[in-house]
Tab-separated table of C-alpha atoms in Angstrom:
chain	number	residue	atom	x	y	z
A	259	UNK	CA	-246.958	15.870	-71.234
A	260	UNK	CA	-243.826	14.831	-73.046
A	261	UNK	CA	-243.679	12.363	-75.931
A	262	UNK	CA	-241.009	9.658	-75.703
A	263	UNK	CA	-239.486	7.364	-78.325
A	264	UNK	CA	-237.001	4.634	-77.410
A	265	UNK	CA	-234.386	3.113	-79.703
A	266	UNK	CA	-231.261	0.979	-79.531
A	267	UNK	CA	-232.676	-2.377	-78.557
A	268	UNK	CA	-231.614	-5.601	-80.215
A	269	UNK	CA	-230.097	-9.042	-79.837
A	270	UNK	CA	-226.791	-9.399	-77.996
A	271	UNK	CA	-224.814	-12.257	-76.495
A	272	UNK	CA	-224.383	-12.592	-72.766
A	273	UNK	CA	-221.558	-10.377	-71.565
A	274	UNK	CA	-222.156	-7.869	-74.328
A	275	UNK	CA	-223.326	-4.272	-74.248
A	276	UNK	CA	-226.123	-2.136	-75.635
A	277	UNK	CA	-227.009	1.526	-75.325
A	278	UNK	CA	-230.643	2.526	-75.324
A	279	UNK	CA	-231.751	6.037	-76.209
A	280	UNK	CA	-234.981	7.845	-75.461
A	281	UNK	CA	-235.766	10.994	-77.423
A	282	UNK	CA	-238.273	13.409	-75.926
A	283	UNK	CA	-240.436	16.083	-77.459
A	284	UNK	CA	-243.155	18.309	-76.169
A	285	UNK	CA	-242.932	20.066	-72.815
A	286	UNK	CA	-239.598	21.118	-71.329
A	287	UNK	CA	-237.554	17.931	-71.085
A	288	UNK	CA	-235.096	19.308	-68.554
A	289	UNK	CA	-237.826	19.703	-65.942
A	290	UNK	CA	-238.573	15.967	-65.796
A	291	UNK	CA	-237.141	13.158	-63.779
A	292	UNK	CA	-236.508	10.340	-66.255
A	293	UNK	CA	-236.613	6.625	-65.697
A	294	UNK	CA	-236.111	3.303	-67.411
A	295	UNK	CA	-238.342	0.318	-66.703
A	296	UNK	CA	-238.455	-3.152	-68.196
A	297	UNK	CA	-240.952	-5.961	-68.581
A	298	UNK	CA	-239.907	-9.534	-69.181
A	299	UNK	CA	-242.325	-12.108	-70.618
A	300	UNK	CA	-244.806	-13.225	-68.018
A	301	UNK	CA	-243.548	-10.729	-65.450
A	302	UNK	CA	-244.633	-7.348	-64.194
A	303	UNK	CA	-242.926	-4.198	-65.355
A	304	UNK	CA	-240.128	-3.208	-62.999
A	305	UNK	CA	-238.001	-0.153	-62.309
A	306	UNK	CA	-234.461	-0.227	-63.704
A	307	UNK	CA	-232.891	3.222	-63.307
A	308	UNK	CA	-233.747	6.865	-62.717
A	309	UNK	CA	-232.074	10.239	-63.165
A	310	UNK	CA	-232.908	13.672	-61.806
A	311	UNK	CA	-233.770	16.619	-64.030
A	312	UNK	CA	-230.228	17.952	-63.855
A	313	UNK	CA	-228.532	14.594	-64.155
A	314	UNK	CA	-226.878	15.128	-60.807
A	315	UNK	CA	-228.635	12.227	-59.119
A	316	UNK	CA	-228.932	8.693	-60.437
A	317	UNK	CA	-230.344	5.568	-58.815
A	318	UNK	CA	-230.705	1.938	-59.826
A	319	UNK	CA	-232.417	-1.320	-59.108
A	320	UNK	CA	-230.121	-3.698	-57.245
A	321	UNK	CA	-230.264	-6.155	-60.143
A	322	UNK	CA	-228.501	-3.739	-62.517
A	323	UNK	CA	-226.327	-1.697	-60.168
A	324	UNK	CA	-222.722	-1.659	-61.363
A	325	UNK	CA	-223.666	-2.858	-64.866
A	326	UNK	CA	-226.090	-0.218	-66.172
A	327	UNK	CA	-225.593	3.538	-66.337
A	328	UNK	CA	-228.322	6.101	-66.914
A	329	UNK	CA	-227.429	9.531	-68.281
A	330	UNK	CA	-229.116	12.436	-70.018
A	331	UNK	CA	-228.307	15.238	-72.421
A	332	UNK	CA	-230.812	18.033	-71.882
A	333	UNK	CA	-229.508	19.914	-74.922
A	334	UNK	CA	-230.518	16.939	-77.070
A	335	UNK	CA	-233.690	16.090	-75.125
A	336	UNK	CA	-232.406	12.552	-74.755
A	337	UNK	CA	-231.867	10.070	-71.948
A	338	UNK	CA	-229.636	7.022	-72.297
A	339	UNK	CA	-229.216	3.644	-70.671
A	340	UNK	CA	-225.799	2.076	-71.140
A	341	UNK	CA	-226.061	-1.629	-70.418
A	342	UNK	CA	-222.875	-3.637	-69.906
A	343	UNK	CA	-222.209	-7.237	-68.860
A	344	UNK	CA	-225.662	-8.196	-70.066
A	345	UNK	CA	-227.245	-11.391	-68.802
A	346	UNK	CA	-230.040	-13.530	-70.251
A	347	UNK	CA	-232.250	-12.373	-67.373
A	348	UNK	CA	-231.958	-8.807	-68.699
A	349	UNK	CA	-234.107	-9.863	-71.658
A	350	UNK	CA	-237.194	-7.650	-71.668
A	351	UNK	CA	-238.989	-4.786	-73.329
A	352	UNK	CA	-237.393	-1.600	-72.019
A	353	UNK	CA	-239.492	1.515	-71.509
A	354	UNK	CA	-238.527	5.118	-71.009
A	355	UNK	CA	-240.722	7.240	-68.737
A	356	UNK	CA	-240.951	10.836	-67.509
A	357	UNK	CA	-242.077	12.150	-64.148
A	358	UNK	CA	-242.745	15.598	-62.682
A	359	UNK	CA	-241.728	14.223	-59.258
A	360	UNK	CA	-238.231	13.949	-57.845
A	361	UNK	CA	-236.352	10.677	-57.200
A	362	UNK	CA	-239.220	8.347	-57.968
A	363	UNK	CA	-239.282	4.708	-58.969
A	364	UNK	CA	-242.961	3.771	-58.812
A	365	UNK	CA	-244.715	3.401	-62.146
A	366	UNK	CA	-247.654	5.432	-60.880
A	367	UNK	CA	-245.364	8.447	-60.436
A	368	UNK	CA	-244.457	8.522	-64.133
A	369	UNK	CA	-247.006	10.232	-66.373
A	370	UNK	CA	-245.451	9.772	-69.815
A	371	UNK	CA	-244.237	6.530	-71.379
A	372	UNK	CA	-242.579	5.432	-74.590
A	373	UNK	CA	-243.653	2.467	-76.667
A	374	UNK	CA	-240.738	0.282	-75.577
A	375	UNK	CA	-237.769	-1.360	-77.258
A	376	UNK	CA	-236.934	-5.070	-77.142
A	377	UNK	CA	-233.658	-6.240	-75.657
A	378	UNK	CA	-232.803	-9.921	-76.035
A	379	UNK	CA	-229.705	-11.422	-74.432
A	380	UNK	CA	-228.711	-14.871	-75.630
A	381	UNK	CA	-226.746	-17.310	-73.500
């Protein structure tokens, strides 16, 4: 398994931007599909974005498409989530996750999870 630690969360006004980072250690990072999920208060955790092991394929939830960008730097064992044009409904705890499967978005397909980082968007 790979160990994951998220950072970069915080409080931002609507329309603003944040960049989340997820640092990985342990097994070979570049062999994992990486994903970002989020969980808002009182709601289930949902898929946000995913990226293939090489970074050549990215995919997004419809709710964030065009506003969020996932990327990775395998040399730094880090995956990023650039969040632009933030909305109050983006407020949630954001989690980084790793999967040995390709192009997945179901939580059950991700075997390693970070502890989460809080993102709060004020109106």
